[in-house]
Each structure stands twice: as C-alpha cells, then as structure tokens.
Short mmCIF file of C-alpha atoms in Angstrom, two decimals:
data_model
loop_
_atom_site.label_atom_id
_atom_site.label_comp_id
_atom_site.label_asym_id
_atom_site.label_seq_id
_atom_site.Cartn_x
_atom_site.Cartn_y
_atom_site.Cartn_z
CA MET A 120 -13.92 3.92 82.35
CA VAL A 121 -15.78 4.91 85.54
CA MET A 122 -19.12 4.61 83.74
CA LEU A 123 -18.16 1.23 82.28
CA LEU A 124 -17.06 0.04 85.72
CA ALA A 125 -20.39 1.16 87.18
CA LEU A 126 -22.19 -0.66 84.35
CA GLY A 127 -20.22 -3.84 85.02
CA ILE A 128 -20.93 -3.74 88.77
CA SER A 129 -24.63 -3.00 88.27
CA GLN A 130 -24.96 -5.79 85.67
CA ALA A 131 -23.19 -8.24 87.98
CA LEU A 132 -25.45 -7.32 90.92
CA PHE A 133 -28.50 -7.50 88.69
CA TYR A 134 -27.47 -10.91 87.39
CA PHE A 135 -26.93 -12.39 90.86
CA ILE A 136 -30.20 -10.93 92.18
CA PHE A 137 -32.11 -12.06 89.10
CA ARG A 138 -30.43 -15.46 89.17
CA ALA A 139 -31.30 -15.99 92.84
CA GLU A 140 -34.93 -15.03 92.26
CA GLN A 141 -35.07 -17.14 89.11
CA MET A 142 -33.65 -20.18 90.91
CA ARG A 143 -36.12 -19.74 93.77
CA SER A 144 -39.06 -19.54 91.38
CA LEU A 145 -37.82 -22.48 89.31
CA ARG A 146 -37.29 -24.52 92.45
CA GLU A 147 -40.90 -23.94 93.49
CA VAL A 148 -42.13 -24.87 90.00
CA ARG A 149 -39.96 -28.00 89.88
CA ARG A 150 -41.04 -28.98 93.37
CA GLU A 151 -44.70 -28.70 92.42
CA GLU A 152 -44.07 -30.61 89.19
CA PHE A 153 -42.20 -33.35 91.06
CA LEU A 154 -44.95 -33.71 93.68
CA ALA A 155 -47.67 -33.72 90.98
CA ARG A 156 -45.86 -36.48 89.09
CA THR A 157 -45.39 -38.40 92.34
CA ALA A 158 -49.13 -38.06 93.16
CA SER A 159 -49.98 -39.46 89.73
CA VAL A 160 -47.69 -42.43 90.28
CA VAL A 161 -49.24 -43.08 93.71
CA ARG A 162 -52.78 -43.02 92.28
CA LEU A 163 -51.82 -45.50 89.55
CA VAL A 164 -50.02 -47.78 91.98
CA ASN A 165 -53.08 -47.84 94.23
CA THR A 166 -55.41 -48.80 91.36
CA VAL A 167 -53.48 -51.63 89.66
CA GLY A 168 -51.92 -54.83 90.77
CA PRO A 169 -48.27 -55.29 91.80
CA GLU A 170 -47.45 -56.98 88.50
CA GLN A 171 -47.99 -53.66 86.69
CA HIS A 172 -45.88 -51.53 89.02
CA PRO A 173 -42.68 -51.80 86.90
CA GLU A 174 -44.57 -50.59 83.85
CA ILE A 175 -45.94 -47.60 85.81
CA LEU A 176 -42.44 -46.64 87.01
CA GLY A 177 -41.02 -47.03 83.53
CA ALA A 178 -43.66 -44.71 82.13
CA ALA A 179 -43.18 -42.15 84.91
CA ASN A 180 -39.39 -42.01 84.67
CA THR A 181 -37.74 -39.21 82.63
CA PRO A 182 -34.12 -38.06 82.18
CA VAL A 183 -34.56 -35.81 85.24
CA VAL A 184 -36.99 -37.93 87.36
CA ARG A 185 -36.50 -41.52 88.51
CA PHE A 186 -38.81 -43.67 90.66
CA TRP A 187 -38.18 -47.07 92.28
CA PHE A 188 -39.59 -49.24 95.08
CA THR A 189 -38.03 -50.42 98.33
CA THR A 190 -39.44 -52.66 101.03
CA ALA A 191 -38.44 -50.25 103.81
CA PRO A 192 -37.59 -46.56 104.20
CA ILE A 193 -33.99 -45.44 103.83
CA GLU A 194 -33.39 -43.34 106.92
CA ASP A 195 -29.75 -42.44 106.27
CA PRO A 196 -29.65 -39.42 103.88
CA MET A 197 -26.19 -40.34 102.58
CA ALA A 198 -27.23 -43.93 101.84
CA TRP A 199 -30.34 -42.66 100.05
CA GLN A 200 -28.21 -40.20 98.02
CA ASN A 201 -25.91 -43.00 96.88
CA GLU A 202 -28.85 -45.07 95.69
CA GLY A 203 -30.60 -42.09 94.12
CA ARG A 204 -27.34 -41.12 92.37
CA ASN A 205 -27.04 -44.62 90.90
CA LYS A 206 -30.62 -44.45 89.62
CA MET A 207 -29.99 -41.07 87.97
CA LEU A 208 -26.87 -42.36 86.21
CA GLU A 209 -28.86 -45.12 84.50
CA PRO A 210 -29.86 -44.60 80.85
CA PRO A 211 -31.42 -42.79 79.07
CA ARG A 212 -29.46 -39.52 78.98
CA PRO A 213 -27.90 -39.57 82.44
CA PRO A 214 -26.30 -36.38 83.78
CA ALA A 215 -22.57 -36.10 84.45
CA ALA A 216 -21.51 -37.84 87.63
CA ALA A 217 -19.73 -34.66 88.80
CA ASP A 218 -23.09 -32.84 88.77
CA LEU A 219 -24.41 -35.11 91.54
CA PRO A 220 -21.99 -34.63 94.47
CA PRO A 221 -22.94 -35.97 97.91
CA GLN A 222 -24.47 -33.43 100.28
CA ALA A 223 -23.58 -34.05 103.90
CA ASP A 224 -26.02 -31.44 105.23
CA ALA A 225 -29.09 -32.86 103.47
CA LYS A 226 -31.87 -34.32 105.65
CA TRP A 227 -35.44 -35.59 105.41
CA ASP A 228 -38.27 -33.10 105.91
CA LYS A 229 -41.93 -33.97 106.49
CA GLU A 230 -44.09 -32.56 103.69
CA HIS A 231 -47.65 -31.37 104.28
CA VAL A 232 -49.41 -30.81 100.99
CA GLU A 233 -53.12 -30.40 101.75
CA GLU A 234 -54.19 -30.08 98.11
CA ARG A 235 -52.51 -33.41 97.31
CA PRO A 236 -53.56 -36.04 99.81
CA GLU A 237 -51.61 -38.65 97.84
CA THR A 238 -48.29 -37.07 98.98
CA ALA A 239 -49.37 -36.04 102.48
CA SER A 240 -47.17 -38.74 104.04
CA ALA A 241 -44.14 -38.01 101.85
CA ARG A 242 -40.76 -37.00 103.19
CA LEU A 243 -38.77 -34.60 101.04
CA MET A 244 -35.01 -34.01 100.88
CA HIS A 245 -33.71 -30.75 99.34
CA LEU A 246 -30.64 -31.38 97.22
CA GLU A 247 -29.22 -27.90 96.44
CA ASP A 248 -26.16 -29.09 94.51
CA TRP A 249 -28.29 -31.40 92.39
CA ASN A 250 -30.80 -28.62 91.75
CA GLY A 251 -33.48 -31.09 92.74
CA PHE A 252 -35.17 -33.18 95.44
CA GLY A 253 -35.36 -36.61 96.95
CA LEU A 254 -38.62 -38.20 98.10
CA GLN A 255 -39.84 -41.34 99.83
CA MET A 256 -43.29 -42.32 101.05
CA PRO A 257 -45.21 -45.50 101.91
CA VAL A 258 -47.64 -46.79 99.26
CA GLY A 259 -48.55 -50.13 100.77
CA PRO A 260 -47.55 -52.78 103.30
CA ASN A 261 -43.75 -53.18 103.13
CA LEU A 262 -43.69 -51.01 99.99
CA TRP A 263 -42.05 -47.57 99.79
CA LEU A 264 -41.93 -45.35 96.74
CA GLN A 265 -38.58 -43.63 96.23
CA GLY A 266 -38.17 -40.70 93.82
CA VAL A 267 -35.38 -38.37 92.81
CA TYR A 268 -35.50 -35.17 90.74
CA ALA A 269 -32.13 -33.78 89.50
CA LYS A 270 -31.64 -31.14 86.84
CA PRO A 271 -28.13 -29.66 87.17
CA ALA A 272 -28.16 -25.96 86.23
CA SER A 273 -25.59 -24.18 84.06
CA THR A 274 -22.75 -22.58 86.01
CA GLY A 275 -22.60 -19.30 84.07
CA PRO A 276 -24.93 -16.76 82.50
CA PRO A 277 -26.44 -17.61 79.10
CA TRP A 278 -24.97 -16.31 75.86
CA TYR A 279 -27.65 -13.66 75.41
CA TYR A 280 -26.62 -12.12 78.75
CA HIS A 281 -23.11 -11.51 77.42
CA LEU A 282 -24.58 -10.13 74.19
CA SER A 283 -26.81 -7.65 76.02
CA MET A 284 -23.87 -6.69 78.25
CA GLY A 285 -21.72 -5.99 75.19
CA ILE A 286 -24.42 -3.93 73.48
CA SER A 287 -24.99 -1.90 76.66
CA ALA A 288 -21.24 -1.30 77.04
CA VAL A 289 -20.90 -0.11 73.43
CA LEU A 290 -23.87 2.26 73.70
CA LEU A 291 -22.66 3.60 77.05
CA THR A 292 -19.14 4.09 75.68
CA LEU A 293 -20.42 6.04 72.68
CA GLY A 294 -22.53 8.25 74.93
CA ALA A 295 -19.62 8.76 77.33
CA VAL A 296 -17.26 9.68 74.48
CA MET A 297 -19.71 12.27 73.18
CA LEU A 298 -20.18 13.69 76.67
CA VAL A 299 -16.46 13.81 77.41
CA ARG A 300 -15.70 15.48 74.07
CA ARG A 301 -18.41 18.06 74.72
CA VAL A 302 -16.89 18.86 78.11
CA GLY A 303 -13.24 18.23 77.25
CA ARG A 304 -12.84 20.42 74.17
CA PRO A 305 -13.81 23.71 75.88
CA LEU A 306 -11.68 22.78 78.89
CA GLU A 307 -8.70 22.02 76.65
CA ARG A 308 -9.09 25.37 74.89
CA LEU A 309 -9.39 27.09 78.23
CA ALA A 310 -6.23 25.43 79.56
CA GLU A 311 -4.26 26.36 76.43
CA ALA A 312 -5.50 29.95 76.57
CA ALA A 313 -4.62 30.25 80.28
CA GLU A 314 -1.10 28.98 79.56
CA LYS A 315 -0.65 31.48 76.72
CA VAL A 316 -2.01 34.38 78.75
CA GLY A 317 0.35 33.41 81.56
CA ARG A 318 3.22 33.77 79.08
CA GLY A 319 2.11 37.23 78.00
CA GLU A 320 0.58 36.28 74.65
CA GLU A 321 -2.42 38.08 73.21
CA MET A 322 -5.51 35.86 73.05
CA ALA A 323 -8.83 36.50 71.35
CA PRO A 324 -11.88 35.90 73.59
CA LEU A 325 -12.76 32.23 73.76
CA PRO A 326 -16.11 31.03 72.39
CA GLU A 327 -18.55 30.49 75.27
CA GLU A 328 -19.97 27.05 74.48
CA GLY A 329 -20.48 23.68 76.11
CA ALA A 330 -22.20 22.85 79.38
CA ASP A 331 -23.45 25.64 81.67
CA ASP A 332 -20.51 25.40 84.07
CA ILE A 333 -18.03 25.44 81.19
CA ARG A 334 -19.70 28.48 79.61
CA HIS A 335 -19.65 30.35 82.91
CA THR A 336 -15.99 29.48 83.45
CA THR A 337 -15.08 30.59 79.92
CA ALA A 338 -16.97 33.86 80.35
CA ALA A 339 -15.14 34.51 83.64
CA PHE A 340 -11.81 33.80 81.92
CA ASN A 341 -12.61 36.23 79.11
CA ARG A 342 -13.52 38.93 81.64
CA MET A 343 -10.34 38.26 83.62
CA GLN A 344 -8.22 38.50 80.46
CA GLU A 345 -9.80 41.83 79.54
CA ARG A 346 -9.27 43.20 83.06
CA LEU A 347 -5.63 42.13 83.01
CA ARG A 348 -5.13 43.82 79.65
CA ARG A 349 -6.70 47.06 80.90
CA PHE A 350 -4.65 46.91 84.09
CA VAL A 351 -1.37 46.57 82.21
CA GLN A 352 -2.33 49.31 79.77
CA ASP A 353 -3.33 51.66 82.59
CA ARG A 354 -0.10 51.01 84.44
CA THR A 355 1.99 51.55 81.32
CA GLN A 356 0.19 54.77 80.55
CA MET A 357 0.68 55.96 84.12
CA VAL A 358 4.41 55.22 84.08
CA ALA A 359 4.73 56.83 80.64
CA ALA A 360 2.97 59.93 81.91
CA MET A 361 5.25 60.05 84.96
CA SER A 362 8.32 59.70 82.76
CA HIS A 363 7.08 62.47 80.47
CA ASP A 364 6.21 64.76 83.36
CA LEU A 365 9.59 64.16 85.01
CA ARG A 366 11.50 64.85 81.80
CA THR A 367 10.45 68.54 81.72
CA PRO A 368 11.55 69.51 85.27
CA ILE A 369 14.75 67.49 84.90
CA THR A 370 15.57 69.35 81.67
CA SER A 371 14.75 72.68 83.35
CA MET A 372 16.96 71.86 86.33
CA ARG A 373 19.78 70.84 84.01
CA LEU A 374 19.60 74.17 82.19
CA ARG A 375 19.73 76.04 85.46
CA ALA A 376 22.64 73.89 86.61
CA GLU A 377 24.63 75.12 83.64
CA PHE A 378 24.71 78.60 85.24
CA ILE A 379 26.28 77.41 88.48
CA SER A 380 29.68 79.04 88.75
CA ASP A 381 31.32 76.32 90.86
CA ALA A 382 32.46 73.70 88.33
CA ASP A 383 32.59 70.77 90.77
CA THR A 384 29.11 71.48 92.07
CA ARG A 385 27.80 71.96 88.52
CA GLU A 386 29.20 68.64 87.32
CA LYS A 387 27.82 66.73 90.29
CA ILE A 388 24.33 68.17 89.88
CA ILE A 389 24.35 67.50 86.13
CA ALA A 390 25.50 63.88 86.73
CA THR A 391 22.68 63.39 89.26
CA LEU A 392 20.10 64.79 86.85
CA ASP A 393 21.39 62.56 84.04
CA GLU A 394 21.04 59.55 86.34
CA MET A 395 17.49 60.55 87.25
CA LYS A 396 16.65 60.82 83.56
CA ALA A 397 18.18 57.41 82.84
CA ILE A 398 16.20 55.83 85.69
CA ALA A 399 12.93 57.32 84.42
CA GLU A 400 13.56 56.10 80.88
CA SER A 401 14.63 52.65 82.07
CA THR A 402 11.52 52.41 84.23
CA LEU A 403 9.36 53.19 81.22
CA ALA A 404 11.14 50.55 79.15
CA PHE A 405 10.66 48.01 81.95
CA ALA A 406 6.91 48.69 82.13
CA ARG A 407 6.57 48.54 78.36
CA GLU A 408 8.36 45.20 78.26
CA GLU A 409 5.81 43.70 80.65
CA ALA A 410 3.00 44.94 78.40
CA THR A 411 4.57 43.57 75.22
CA THR A 412 2.26 42.42 72.43
CA GLU A 413 4.88 40.65 70.32
CA PRO A 414 3.34 37.51 68.75
CA THR A 415 4.70 34.10 69.62
CA ARG A 416 6.19 32.15 66.71
CA ASN A 417 8.58 29.30 65.94
CA VAL A 418 12.26 30.23 65.50
CA ASP A 419 15.58 28.43 65.43
CA LEU A 420 16.70 28.97 69.02
CA ASN A 421 20.26 27.90 68.26
CA ALA A 422 20.52 30.40 65.38
CA LEU A 423 18.96 33.20 67.47
CA LEU A 424 21.54 32.80 70.25
CA GLU A 425 24.43 32.44 67.80
CA SER A 426 23.48 35.63 65.93
CA LEU A 427 23.20 37.51 69.24
CA CYS A 428 26.68 36.41 70.28
CA ASP A 429 28.06 37.33 66.86
CA ASP A 430 26.53 40.83 67.10
CA LEU A 431 27.97 41.37 70.58
CA ALA A 432 31.37 40.04 69.53
CA GLY A 433 31.28 42.49 66.62
CA LEU A 434 31.01 45.30 69.18
CA GLY A 435 34.28 44.17 70.73
CA TRP A 436 32.86 42.13 73.61
CA GLU A 437 34.43 38.83 74.59
CA VAL A 438 31.41 36.63 73.94
CA THR A 439 31.55 33.08 72.60
CA PHE A 440 28.84 30.58 71.73
CA VAL A 441 29.06 26.79 71.48
CA PRO A 442 27.06 26.07 68.30
CA GLY A 443 24.70 23.11 68.12
CA GLU A 444 22.06 21.63 65.85
CA ARG A 445 19.00 23.42 64.51
CA THR A 446 16.52 23.78 67.37
CA PRO A 447 12.96 24.91 66.46
CA TRP A 448 11.41 26.66 69.45
CA ARG A 449 8.19 28.59 70.11
CA CYS A 450 8.82 31.97 71.74
CA ARG A 451 8.70 35.75 71.30
CA PRO A 452 12.11 36.13 69.65
CA ASP A 453 12.68 39.88 70.11
CA ALA A 454 11.80 39.75 73.80
CA LEU A 455 13.90 36.61 74.35
CA ARG A 456 16.84 38.19 72.53
CA ARG A 457 16.64 41.24 74.78
CA ALA A 458 16.52 39.09 77.93
CA VAL A 459 19.58 37.05 76.93
CA ARG A 460 21.41 40.23 75.86
CA ASN A 461 20.81 41.78 79.29
CA VAL A 462 22.29 38.71 80.97
CA VAL A 463 25.31 38.62 78.64
CA GLU A 464 25.94 42.36 79.16
CA ASN A 465 25.87 41.78 82.90
CA SER A 466 28.32 38.85 82.57
CA VAL A 467 30.76 40.85 80.41
CA ARG A 468 30.51 43.94 82.62
CA TYR A 469 31.30 42.12 85.86
CA GLY A 470 33.02 38.95 84.60
CA GLN A 471 35.17 40.25 81.68
CA ARG A 472 33.92 37.63 79.23
CA ALA A 473 30.90 35.37 78.66
CA LYS A 474 30.55 31.86 77.25
CA MET A 475 27.11 30.67 76.14
CA ALA A 476 25.84 27.13 75.47
CA LEU A 477 22.44 25.63 74.64
CA GLU A 478 21.23 22.26 75.96
CA ILE A 479 17.93 20.55 75.04
CA ARG A 480 16.42 18.33 77.72
CA GLY A 481 13.19 16.82 76.44
CA GLN A 482 10.64 19.63 76.13
CA ARG A 483 12.84 22.15 77.93
CA ALA A 484 15.75 24.25 76.72
CA LEU A 485 18.57 25.31 79.04
CA ILE A 486 20.70 28.34 78.10
CA LEU A 487 23.92 28.43 80.15
CA ILE A 488 25.96 31.65 80.38
CA ASP A 489 29.29 31.48 82.25
CA ASP A 490 31.60 34.35 83.16
CA GLU A 491 34.93 34.69 84.96
CA GLY A 492 33.90 37.26 87.54
CA PRO A 493 33.94 37.05 91.34
CA GLY A 494 30.49 35.43 91.52
CA ILE A 495 27.61 36.48 93.76
CA PRO A 496 27.12 35.51 97.44
CA GLU A 497 24.25 33.08 97.91
CA GLU A 498 22.22 35.48 100.06
CA GLU A 499 22.36 38.12 97.28
CA ARG A 500 21.36 35.93 94.30
CA GLU A 501 17.64 36.66 94.52
CA ARG A 502 18.01 40.30 95.49
CA VAL A 503 19.85 41.17 92.26
CA PHE A 504 16.65 40.47 90.32
CA ASN A 505 14.82 43.28 92.12
CA PRO A 506 14.47 46.53 90.15
CA PHE A 507 17.22 49.14 90.70
CA VAL A 508 19.38 46.77 92.78
CA ARG A 509 23.12 46.87 92.03
CA LEU A 510 25.68 44.99 94.07
CA GLU A 511 28.28 47.53 92.94
CA SER A 512 28.08 50.17 95.68
CA SER A 513 28.58 53.27 93.56
CA ARG A 514 25.84 54.75 91.38
CA ASN A 515 28.31 55.60 88.63
CA ARG A 516 26.71 54.57 85.34
CA SER A 517 30.16 53.94 83.85
CA THR A 518 30.45 50.84 86.06
CA GLY A 519 26.95 49.60 85.36
CA GLY A 520 23.38 50.52 84.52
CA VAL A 521 20.54 51.47 86.80
CA GLY A 522 19.88 47.92 87.99
CA LEU A 523 17.03 46.90 85.68
CA GLY A 524 18.78 44.48 83.30
CA LEU A 525 18.25 41.28 85.29
CA SER A 526 14.75 42.38 86.36
CA ILE A 527 13.71 42.81 82.74
CA ALA A 528 15.39 39.54 81.78
CA ARG A 529 13.56 37.54 84.48
CA THR A 530 10.25 39.21 83.61
CA ILE A 531 10.64 38.17 79.98
CA ILE A 532 11.76 34.62 80.76
CA ARG A 533 8.96 34.05 83.27
CA SER A 534 6.42 35.38 80.78
CA HIS A 535 7.65 32.51 78.55
CA GLY A 536 6.91 30.03 81.36
CA GLY A 537 10.59 29.61 82.32
CA ASP A 538 12.94 31.01 84.95
CA ILE A 539 16.46 32.29 85.58
CA THR A 540 18.72 31.00 88.35
CA LEU A 541 22.24 31.96 89.44
CA ALA A 542 25.01 29.75 90.81
CA ASN A 543 28.73 30.19 91.44
CA ARG A 544 30.93 27.85 89.42
CA ALA A 545 33.37 25.54 91.15
CA GLY A 546 36.29 26.90 89.12
CA GLY A 547 35.33 30.51 89.74
CA GLY A 548 32.85 32.83 88.08
CA LEU A 549 29.07 32.88 87.86
CA ARG A 550 26.74 30.61 85.87
CA VAL A 551 23.37 31.96 84.76
CA SER A 552 20.88 29.24 83.83
CA ILE A 553 17.87 30.22 81.68
CA GLU A 554 15.26 27.45 81.42
CA LEU A 555 12.54 27.64 78.77
CA PRO A 556 9.62 25.23 78.17
CA ASN A 557 8.39 24.33 74.70
CA ASP A 558 4.89 23.05 75.49
#
C-alpha cells in the first residue's frame, strides 16, 4: 500500500508537471500558428480590393479561428470578449458556450514580432480559460482586423494515461507481493519459533534464507536457542550432581544418628535430615521441570481436568469439577496436569476442599480453582510463588511440603504463555486463576 501510494503521488506530480509543460509548449505553437494565419490574411487583404475581403475572411476562418472587420478598435477587453465569443459560437462546429467564460483580468498587450512585419502593429490578448488568444490590428484607414483563437482543452488526463497508470500499479503490486512474501515468510517462521521457544518447546534450527538481514537474524536466533538449551542442561546437571552429592552425606549422618542414645535428640536429627533430603529431591524435580522436553500436542482440556479431579477424588480428596463441552487445546498435557495438581493439592491442604471450573474466553482458557480456606493476605500473594516459601510457620512436612508446589506450577503455566493469579473470594476462601493462551 505504501508503494502504491508513492506511485500514485509520483504519477500525479508527473502528470501536472508534464501537463503544465505541454500546455506551455502548445500555447507557443498555437500562438505562432495564429500569428502566421493572421499575417497571411493581412497580406491578402492588402493585395485585393475591399469587395473580396469577405471571401478572404471566409476562407481563413476555421472551427477554432474566426476573423472579422471593425471600423475602429475595441479598447474594452470585456466588450471585445463578448463580440469574440459571439463569433466563435457561429457555425460551423462551435464550441460549448460554457467553455468560453468571460475573463475579467484579460488585457491588450502590444506584440513585437520582428520576423512578421505584417503583425508588428497587432495587439494580443491572452485568454487562459479559452485556451487561446484575441487579436486586433489596423489594416487600412478606418479598418481593423479582429481575430480570435479558442480551442478549449480537455479537463482530465487522456484514457491512455489511466491505462498506463493501471499497468504500472499492477506490475508494482506483483513485485511488492513477491518482495513481501520473501521477507514475510522467514519473519513469520521466526516469530512462531520464538513463541514456541518461550513456551519451553523444542525447536529444530530454522532454515537461514531470505534477505541478508533476515538470514543474520535467523542465525542469531538459532545460536541463542542452542545457548539456552546448553544453559538449561548445564544447570540441571549441576543441580542433579548437587542432589547426588548431598544424598551420600545425609545418608551417612542418618546412620550415625541412629546410634544417639537420647531418643528425643535422635528423632529431631533424623526429622531434620529427612527434610534436607526432601528439599534436595524437590529442588532436582523443580530444575528438571524447567528443562522439560515434552512435546506440545492437542488434547481435550476439559477431559484432562475432569480426569485429574476424578483421580484425586479417588484418593479421598474433596475435589469437584464442573464439566463442560469438549475443548481442544494445544499444550504439554503431562506438565499442565502436574501444575494443576500442585494447585489443587495446595487448595485441599489449606482449604479443606477444592472446586474446579473451566471457562473459554476467545483464544484463552481460564481454569478457576476455589477453596474454603482462610485466604492469603494481599501482600503475601506473590511471595508464595517463590521457591521454598510456606506461609505456614512450621517446617513440619505433615502440614505441607517444602514450598515448591506453586513455584513449579507457575513455571509450567508461564512456559505455556499463561500465568497464575490469586485472589480472596468475597464469600471466603481463595480463588486461583490459571490463564492459558491457545495461539
């Protein structure tokens, strides 16, 4: 559209410039033609008797040029225009009367044409709106030759101008479409790949094709994707090594704790070591979840959530689901199931029971999980998503986990391009809102 607009503006400017130059050149040609015809009439008038003057004027007149005699000059330009207009409207083939409007600014100019002595005494009037001229000059005692030239021009460009404009627009459009497709396809692939990588999906390196800038950008994206993959793998391996290295001293300390004679002290140390082991294993699971390679595929989101609630209800938890219609959705189902399970476990643990519902809003899905617990203060709602944060003050694992459930859940949901938010319900309890995009 920008290129077509530029074409239209350039063609319009070219037309007006060309038209102005054309009109100037044609005016000079018509002026010379008019003066040459007038000089011929003057020569004939000067060589024949007065009785033949009407025949000379009749032969010299054309549809665009008219001559006549007066006994005196017509000094008033408007009076001359009225008479000249009447002469032009006489047959044969007169122009339209509207093409000969009066021109108040017209005036007589003295002409000096050295190469034509016959018209050296002529006075010329430029009639812009008539696209012509008016002329008067003496040709004898009490005899003045009057002449008018009027050839109204067309008001618009000719048909072939519109044809050339259309052909140029079609050719430019075809070239622009080819150019845009050449640039747009790699950019579209790059945008889709960036979106998928942002959601944690595995992507094969993109083909480096297109314009130079596009190829360089694609190559940089491929390098970035490879560096991100290596970074996540290195971090996972490091955390796995730490977990493995911690497991041996923790086991050794637990064996030694078994020989402590004081029962209370022995139980406390063993409980602390068990908690350390659980934290190490949970940390490893958290890191592995961020480095997941599960493929993305289409599933029935409504059926996935309903089966999860059924499984949890089968374990004796008070979990209910409001069933809806079949809802095809693109996601990583195992990871999404784990995220929702973590949220439901949290709701049941602190709110006795959980009620889940699914709402579809255009290209976004909203999973709502309500409980009947005490809720969470507003200033604490973001902090609970941090790793190892538990609002319950004790570190007793019987009253909760190690504080990674919501962190893992948010990591998974955000890797899908969505988010989790918390809000206290008006009637009491907490509402967890999980929003997922489907684009």
